[in-house]
Amino acid sequence: MATYLEFIQQNEERDGVRFSWNVWPSSRLEATRMVVPLACLLTPLRERPDLPPVQYEPVLCSRPTCKAILNPLCQVDYRAKLWACNFCFQRNQFPPAYTGISEVNQPAELMPQFSTIEYVIQRGPQSPLIFLYVVDTCLEEDDLQALKESLQMSLSLLPPDALVGLITFGRMVQVHELSCEGISKSFVFRGTKDLTAKQIQDMLGLTTPAMPMQQARPQEHPFVSSRFLQPIQKIDMNLTDLLGELQRDPWPVTQGKRPLRSTGVALSIAVGLLEGTFPNTGARIMLFTGGPPTQGPGMVVGDELKVPIRSWHDIEKDNARFMKKATKHYEMLANRAATNGHCIDIYACALDQTGLLEMKCCANLTGGHMVMGDSFNTSLFKQTFQRIFSKDFNGNFRMAFGATLEVKTSRELKIAGAVGPCVSLNVKGPCVSENELGVGGTSQWKICGLDPTSTLGIYFEVVNQHNAPIPQGGRGAIQFVTQYQHSSTQRRIRVTTVARNWADAQSHLRHIEAAFDQEAAAVLMARLGVFRAESEEGPDVLRWLDRQLIRLFMFHLRRSPFLQVFNNSPDESSYYRHHFARQDLTQSLIMIQPILYSYSFHGPPEPVLLDSSSILADRILLMDTFFQIVIYLGETIAQWRKAGYQDMPEYENFKHLLQAPLDDAQEILQARFPMPRYINTEHGGSQARFLLSKVNPSQTHNNLYTWGQETGAPILTDDVSLQVFMDHLKKLAVSSAC
Amino acid sequence: MSQQGYVATPPYSQSQPGIGLSPPNYGHYGDPSHAAPPPGMMKPAGPLGAAAPGGMMPQGPPPPGPHQFGQNGAHAQGHPPQRFPGPPPAHSAAPSYAPYSPSTQSSYPSPVSTSSVTQLGSQLNAMHVNSYGPGMAPPSQGPPGPLSAPSFQGPPRPPQPSVLQPGSQVLPPPPTALNGPGASPLPPSTHRQDGLPGPAPPNAQYQPPPLPGQNLGAGYPPQQANYGPQMAGAQLSYPGGFPGGPAQMAGPPQPQKKLDPDSIPSPIQVIENDRATRGGQVYATNTRGQVPPLVTTDCVIQDQGNASPRYIRCTTYCFPCTSDMAKQAQIPLAAVIKPFATIPSNETPLYLVNHGENGPVRCNRCKAYMCPFMQFIEGGRRYQCGFCNCVNDVPPFYFQHLDHIGRRLDHYEKPELSLGSYEYVATLDYCRKNKPPSAPAFVFMIDVSYSNIKNGLVKLICEELKTVLEKLPKEEQEETSAIRVGFITYNKVLHFFNVKSNLAQPQMMVVTDVSEVFVPLLDGFLVNYQESQSVIHNLLDQIPDMFADSNENETVFAPVIQAGMEALKAADCPGKLFIFHSSLPTAEAPGKLKNRDDKKLINTDKEKVLFQPQTNVYDSLARDCVAHGCCVTLFLFPSQYVDVASLGLVPLLTGGTLYKYNNFQMHLDSQQFLNDLRNDIEKKIGFDAIMRVRTSTGFRATDFFGGIFMNNTTDIEMAAIDCDKAVTVEFKHDDKLGEDSGALIQCAVLYTTVGGQRRLRIHNLSLNCSSQLADLYKSCETDALVNFFAKSAFKAVLHQPLKVIREILVNQTAHMLACYRKNCASPSAASQLILPDSMKVLPVYMNCLLKNCVLLSRPEISTDERAYQRQLVMTMGVADSQLFFYPQLLPIHTLDVKSTALPTAIRCSESRLSEEGVFLLANGLNMFLWLGVSSPPELIQGIFNVPSFAHVNTDMIPPIYSCIF
């Protein structure tokens, strides 16, 4: 048997699932003692080039409360053409199409290698993809120009039959009608007025008030209803021109004021528009904003420039007067969008905050993207945006819409909740636990927008009682059923069924221990922590985390922007947390403990400890924190470069050394979404702070001389170093063990 | 019936007020035929005299006639040259009368009665002079007058003149005498009514005269003569000296039969007389309290210190000195002010005074503007305000030495010292927020709902706008208009258009939030027409197509106005909205209206509700509009009830105009509509105006009627005021007025010109004051009175039952006349009605007013039409209201094709129509062509190009448009 490591990897490859425990404690009591809950990271749409979707529909268990899908774990009676559901043990007849079934003639879903299988549903209308651009016009001329170009570029990337819409906003909100010839037409809304969905639809004329003329002929086409969303192939030129003609918001902004930006209403109208025209169809609302909402519902700050946007300090002091109301507004929108299966992306590019804290739920609950940059005129934005429309090996967009994730468990397990870009569908059932971890109380979640890397943390509870032991060799099973709209507009269902062994913790503790997936556990715990941090006070979360199992990761997690808000604006925190809650395990790990590579003449690049001692004069460091890529030239290297050695033929090797991290960084930049901030700095450079703030402060101004010697760079901080942390930890562990 | 009505009259006439009885009176007034006769009489009094005499002489009337004329003549003669200097004429008028009233009583018995006809005649003359002098005396008649006069009353005459000046004492007798004659016409009628013995015979006799009288002035004089003798005492007692007037009232002869319509004073005659007397002459405004020519008379007005009657007309040019007196007479003291009246090209336009940063010179206390009424003293260092008597220092920059008669040396160089009307350039202090105003903007708002598209109206409007926009009003000296234009279309949502000049295509922005409408764009909505011409044309071309397949029937209205107002507000400029609307706004929005046209309310106390707006949305909207200088002009194309009372409120209160085209049909009505549109766009207009009427001490302006909005009791706010809009101001005493100082009125309008300049337009008018009722009656102006009565009645319509209003009108008319009879006329038969000369046609006009559909509770008249006319009248000037209430009836068949002159109008009565004739009836609003069944075929051929009456198809009536407004 392969090692657990291999097993874990194999499973991840195949099913996109990583459990914290790969052998499960067989009773609630034992599971509770394990501290780290039984949980898994699920990447529902993990790319599987080797997995061709099957062109038929899944076979369901006939018990109405179960409806599990036929899978390799089911026992099949080939002669009777019966199969037993492995979740509820219901015996089911195979449907007529399966009459030819036999041991040698199995359908794919019964083969073990198809523990993950994808079905393509043929029935039902195919709904087109919908992209609704919501564009802020209160931008600087350069920014607007860059944004316009990006948007125009994106039109060429969209599938020709995709529907597009355009809403622009500033002081007013304009919904552009794209169908008309001649005069360009737009519907304008006041930016200060909160409108209900009904009002918006009435005002846009989406509610068809029973026109006598039209009643005669029945609805000819389901999609005619909206003048505001048109197939790109039809209005490509129009829209390109329209975008080209977009002007900055014409309303004057007096000195000392922020432009009036009606983001709240604009989003509300976008949501209302889609709600009225294409409910339950995959759609993307893409919000491009260059500043905070300053008026109307959802305003984050007033238009007086002298009043700064709320900081963590203000929030703690309860001084952020618009925050609660705005958050409520955006939450309401997010929930509505989620209900209708629409996702909301936020592309916020500004030097100051833009209200991501308040708006975060829009992206978080609907599975939308959140991108934060300094300007639309940066490669960070441009490339990130372009990457959204990247395609997979089949030429399909790496995006899926309107997904529902349903989780089914064997009787010994119950579902405690999920943490990720999802909302609860509030489907109660026998396998739903009372205890909630993350978004709980349901066995189904809606994920309006997801891509191949979107990952959810799903938490379980072992409910088997200690006195009802599971027979040796028993296996617990979990089935994940993800129904979604593929970017090719097909409806698809991906089913992943996994099973793990039960083990009695008393007798087989060793097994359980060995099957512990430290990385997954760390990320899962971190997710829980972040989830709590979003809703609770910071210190409490830290204390909670401290009380839980603590490993190396936790040291960095405690210092990470996911839990610490110091030095981060509320927007930044929201941004970091957003990404942490949806990236897959590898990326999450990078986020928690950034990777540090060292380049030197002494050998090939090597990963080094994320420690101040790694900062040496003759090294080049490459740090990847997921959000930033930092290249740091040690003191000597920097001096050499300054002296221009790299340009001298005889020092070509130095040139190569300088080039190596750049190439590596480039590689990372190419692949990552969102594009990280790329920082090239050197010893003493102001940007070096990005590095210094991350490394373990093993040398500080306090202990520099005691540690002495040559190595490393002192960090001016009062933070405890890992050493101190560990010392405390040991003490604590020992004392608590007593 | 009518006669009976008349019969009823007497009682009323008896008791001075006769109020109690008034209704009956009214009743008979109601009937034109009754009223008519007196006018007939009136006519003769005036111009006819000349012609008539010949014919009439035999009957005896001649004497009076001549007398009158004589006097008139005298006036005419004397006046032009010398009188004018000032006081004399005034005196002559005022004093002469003054005595009457007091004297009358005493005078009755003695002098007059016995006095021969001749005496009466002479007295009459005096009276006439007074009465006519200002108003009607035709110069031409002068000659005949004198002639006759001498014959009749050689002696009396001399005294009169003398009397005139000295005033009271001497006059009494003459007046009475005059009255007698004046009354004479009346008597006949009265006699008839009463059937009094004495009168009766005269009546019989008279009757004939009246007829001739109609034809000619002479007619009436005869009557007087007749009366003189017969009536003696009684007649004499009528001081009125209204030969004509009385006659009418007297109306029904005992002969019982029908009142001879021709015996009623004829407005036509009065008008013609005045034309003949004063038409084509120069009328100089140098005299205090002189009564101007009638509005119907064409003459050249020369501003010599008082505002032209084109700007201000008063109900009376002689105010009673005390409020008791005013109450006694019940003659409304009012001025009809048309501050932007159009001035014919042969009159001098207003001078513009610019004091630079100093701004206008104003009295420190009452803030009156420098005007001819300011008296400079102390060598020119100070001046005394004519209004409040405060002594002010002359600002250094304004100092000027005085000449030997105490006039500034620059008296004739400064318009504000020598003219009645002039303009000041306003300084920043007079501007909103102390910022110079922006040039105004015009916003065109077109209803593009189904019906307007279908009947081609939208296309018509769009086509027309392309040309009419070339003619936006501009300052005289400017090349192009500074006015910016904007476009909105709407049905139940609003479409704004961006027509910025740099756009290739206009952009449409739809605002659907009609509950709280706003302006979706700033830049590019209001543009300079010249700069954006191509985009605008592009837009106007596309609008009809854009909505061609729209089947939206519902419209909004209040949000449309709101949108226009907000747009102007956002652009920080005043302006005017042109709204082209067609239906009841039933879409869900503020100002939504429901059909509440309930005929059952008619003739109930709730009838007034039909004239009130349905919701208060429009009222507050109007307030906002006025506050932001947003004038609303509404073109309505209703095919059914649209609730004009509600829709028209904002146009009314913002100084806009409401045009209504019922069942608009392209081929019939488009010409009229387009003409109205062109006129409305091109006409002279001032924006964002505040008007203030200041008066000298002793009286003040208390009530205001017109297209105005008042936030307090003194400032008349108008979003805009154009050359057709008049404001009627009523004055009340708050103290005694002095005969010497007279009554001064200064009307100042602060406004923004079409070029965006802030200006002050000042009109000054001085009136006489008298403690004699006769003076008051003598100086009245019927046309202005009717204007006032109409406006006050139409305003009251909102709050009182129509019945009450009608009663009040009748009562007040009766009271005025009764007061005259009691105090100014010589004693007469109790039943006799006596009309002052200046009010000869008042009964006829009042009758016309009472017959207006607003005051008439008749279910067959559409509610909208009534509301429309009610609002229309509220802003009318004197000339408009005169024509409106007494339409012109032109016998077209008598038209001399070779001459450009219109045929002489005939009295506006159905009985005047003949089957052989073709008549055109015009009231300034509508024109009717009445074809007699047997009208000459060649005429029909000429007009309609069809061989005979039977072939005439009403649909093919050639476009005729109103050229009268």
PDB file of N, CA and C in Angstrom, chain B residues 546-577:
ATOM      1  N   MET B 546     -38.692  57.234 -33.810  1.00  0.00           N
ATOM      2  CA  MET B 546     -38.280  56.511 -32.612  1.00  0.00           C
ATOM      3  C   MET B 546     -39.481  55.941 -31.878  1.00  0.00           C
ATOM      4  N   PHE B 547     -40.548  56.710 -31.863  1.00  0.00           N
ATOM      5  CA  PHE B 547     -41.713  56.275 -31.104  1.00  0.00           C
ATOM      6  C   PHE B 547     -42.833  55.800 -32.022  1.00  0.00           C
ATOM      7  N   ALA B 548     -42.480  55.598 -33.276  1.00  0.00           N
ATOM      8  CA  ALA B 548     -43.514  55.277 -34.247  1.00  0.00           C
ATOM      9  C   ALA B 548     -44.308  54.047 -33.846  1.00  0.00           C
ATOM     10  N   ASP B 549     -43.639  53.068 -33.278  1.00  0.00           N
ATOM     11  CA  ASP B 549     -44.398  51.865 -32.940  1.00  0.00           C
ATOM     12  C   ASP B 549     -44.708  51.800 -31.456  1.00  0.00           C
ATOM     13  N   SER B 550     -44.639  52.923 -30.818  1.00  0.00           N
ATOM     14  CA  SER B 550     -44.995  52.938 -29.398  1.00  0.00           C
ATOM     15  C   SER B 550     -46.501  52.823 -29.274  1.00  0.00           C
ATOM     16  N   ASN B 551     -46.934  52.028 -28.340  1.00  0.00           N
ATOM     17  CA  ASN B 551     -48.375  51.996 -28.106  1.00  0.00           C
ATOM     18  C   ASN B 551     -48.679  52.349 -26.662  1.00  0.00           C
ATOM     19  N   GLU B 552     -47.871  53.216 -26.156  1.00  0.00           N
ATOM     20  CA  GLU B 552     -48.062  53.664 -24.778  1.00  0.00           C
ATOM     21  C   GLU B 552     -49.146  54.736 -24.758  1.00  0.00           C
ATOM     22  N   ASN B 553     -50.152  54.486 -23.968  1.00  0.00           N
ATOM     23  CA  ASN B 553     -51.238  55.454 -23.902  1.00  0.00           C
ATOM     24  C   ASN B 553     -51.196  56.323 -22.671  1.00  0.00           C
ATOM     25  N   GLU B 554     -50.550  55.817 -21.677  1.00  0.00           N
ATOM     26  CA  GLU B 554     -50.563  56.567 -20.425  1.00  0.00           C
ATOM     27  C   GLU B 554     -49.495  57.652 -20.447  1.00  0.00           C
ATOM     28  N   THR B 555     -49.805  58.717 -19.778  1.00  0.00           N
ATOM     29  CA  THR B 555     -48.811  59.782 -19.689  1.00  0.00           C
ATOM     30  C   THR B 555     -48.699  60.248 -18.243  1.00  0.00           C
ATOM     31  N   VAL B 556     -47.615  60.919 -17.996  1.00  0.00           N
ATOM     32  CA  VAL B 556     -47.458  61.616 -16.721  1.00  0.00           C
ATOM     33  C   VAL B 556     -47.442  63.105 -17.046  1.00  0.00           C
ATOM     34  N   PHE B 557     -47.629  63.910 -16.024  1.00  0.00           N
ATOM     35  CA  PHE B 557     -47.580  65.342 -16.304  1.00  0.00           C
ATOM     36  C   PHE B 557     -46.745  66.113 -15.284  1.00  0.00           C
ATOM     37  N   ALA B 558     -47.103  65.966 -14.035  1.00  0.00           N
ATOM     38  CA  ALA B 558     -46.338  66.714 -13.029  1.00  0.00           C
ATOM     39  C   ALA B 558     -44.840  66.402 -13.116  1.00  0.00           C
ATOM     40  N   PRO B 559     -44.477  65.148 -13.269  1.00  0.00           N
ATOM     41  CA  PRO B 559     -43.032  64.861 -13.366  1.00  0.00           C
ATOM     42  C   PRO B 559     -42.377  65.540 -14.559  1.00  0.00           C
ATOM     43  N   VAL B 560     -43.145  65.792 -15.582  1.00  0.00           N
ATOM     44  CA  VAL B 560     -42.578  66.447 -16.761  1.00  0.00           C
ATOM     45  C   VAL B 560     -42.163  67.869 -16.398  1.00  0.00           C
ATOM     46  N   ILE B 561     -43.076  68.540 -15.748  1.00  0.00           N
ATOM     47  CA  ILE B 561     -42.763  69.905 -15.337  1.00  0.00           C
ATOM     48  C   ILE B 561     -41.598  69.873 -14.354  1.00  0.00           C
ATOM     49  N   GLN B 562     -41.699  68.936 -13.453  1.00  0.00           N
ATOM     50  CA  GLN B 562     -40.643  68.799 -12.453  1.00  0.00           C
ATOM     51  C   GLN B 562     -39.288  68.617 -13.126  1.00  0.00           C
ATOM     52  N   ALA B 563     -39.284  67.784 -14.132  1.00  0.00           N
ATOM     53  CA  ALA B 563     -38.029  67.511 -14.830  1.00  0.00           C
ATOM     54  C   ALA B 563     -37.485  68.768 -15.479  1.00  0.00           C
ATOM     55  N   GLY B 564     -38.364  69.485 -16.149  1.00  0.00           N
ATOM     56  CA  GLY B 564     -37.921  70.717 -16.794  1.00  0.00           C
ATOM     57  C   GLY B 564     -37.399  71.702 -15.775  1.00  0.00           C
ATOM     58  N   MET B 565     -38.111  71.773 -14.688  1.00  0.00           N
ATOM     59  CA  MET B 565     -37.714  72.717 -13.651  1.00  0.00           C
ATOM     60  C   MET B 565     -36.366  72.309 -13.073  1.00  0.00           C
ATOM     61  N   GLU B 566     -36.213  71.026 -12.828  1.00  0.00           N
ATOM     62  CA  GLU B 566     -34.949  70.557 -12.270  1.00  0.00           C
ATOM     63  C   GLU B 566     -33.799  70.822 -13.242  1.00  0.00           C
ATOM     64  N   ALA B 567     -34.113  70.676 -14.505  1.00  0.00           N
ATOM     65  CA  ALA B 567     -33.056  70.904 -15.495  1.00  0.00           C
ATOM     66  C   ALA B 567     -32.613  72.363 -15.463  1.00  0.00           C
ATOM     67  N   LEU B 568     -33.578  73.248 -15.371  1.00  0.00           N
ATOM     68  CA  LEU B 568     -33.230  74.663 -15.319  1.00  0.00           C
ATOM     69  C   LEU B 568     -32.488  74.970 -14.026  1.00  0.00           C
ATOM     70  N   LYS B 569     -32.945  74.311 -12.983  1.00  0.00           N
ATOM     71  CA  LYS B 569     -32.322  74.528 -11.684  1.00  0.00           C
ATOM     72  C   LYS B 569     -30.876  74.059 -11.735  1.00  0.00           C
ATOM     73  N   ALA B 570     -30.689  72.917 -12.322  1.00  0.00           N
ATOM     74  CA  ALA B 570     -29.329  72.374 -12.398  1.00  0.00           C
ATOM     75  C   ALA B 570     -28.437  73.280 -13.240  1.00  0.00           C
ATOM     76  N   ALA B 571     -29.022  73.855 -14.274  1.00  0.00           N
ATOM     77  CA  ALA B 571     -28.232  74.732 -15.133  1.00  0.00           C
ATOM     78  C   ALA B 571     -28.167  76.137 -14.539  1.00  0.00           C
ATOM     79  N   ASP B 572     -28.878  76.324 -13.446  1.00  0.00           N
ATOM     80  CA  ASP B 572     -28.855  77.606 -12.755  1.00  0.00           C
ATOM     81  C   ASP B 572     -29.293  78.750 -13.665  1.00  0.00           C
ATOM     82  N   CYS B 573     -30.337  78.516 -14.407  1.00  0.00           N
ATOM     83  CA  CYS B 573     -30.823  79.593 -15.256  1.00  0.00           C
ATOM     84  C   CYS B 573     -32.346  79.577 -15.256  1.00  0.00           C
ATOM     85  N   PRO B 574     -32.946  80.731 -15.532  1.00  0.00           N
ATOM     86  CA  PRO B 574     -34.390  80.736 -15.674  1.00  0.00           C
ATOM     87  C   PRO B 574     -34.753  80.186 -17.041  1.00  0.00           C
ATOM     88  N   GLY B 575     -36.012  80.018 -17.286  1.00  0.00           N
ATOM     89  CA  GLY B 575     -36.358  79.510 -18.609  1.00  0.00           C
ATOM     90  C   GLY B 575     -37.819  79.207 -18.726  1.00  0.00           C
ATOM     91  N   LYS B 576     -38.110  78.620 -19.858  1.00  0.00           N
ATOM     92  CA  LYS B 576     -39.506  78.388 -20.191  1.00  0.00           C
ATOM     93  C   LYS B 576     -39.642  76.970 -20.712  1.00  0.00           C
ATOM     94  N   LEU B 577     -40.665  76.289 -20.247  1.00  0.00           N
ATOM     95  CA  LEU B 577     -40.925  74.944 -20.739  1.00  0.00           C
ATOM     96  C   LEU B 577     -42.076  75.014 -21.741  1.00  0.00           C
TER      97      LEU B 577
END
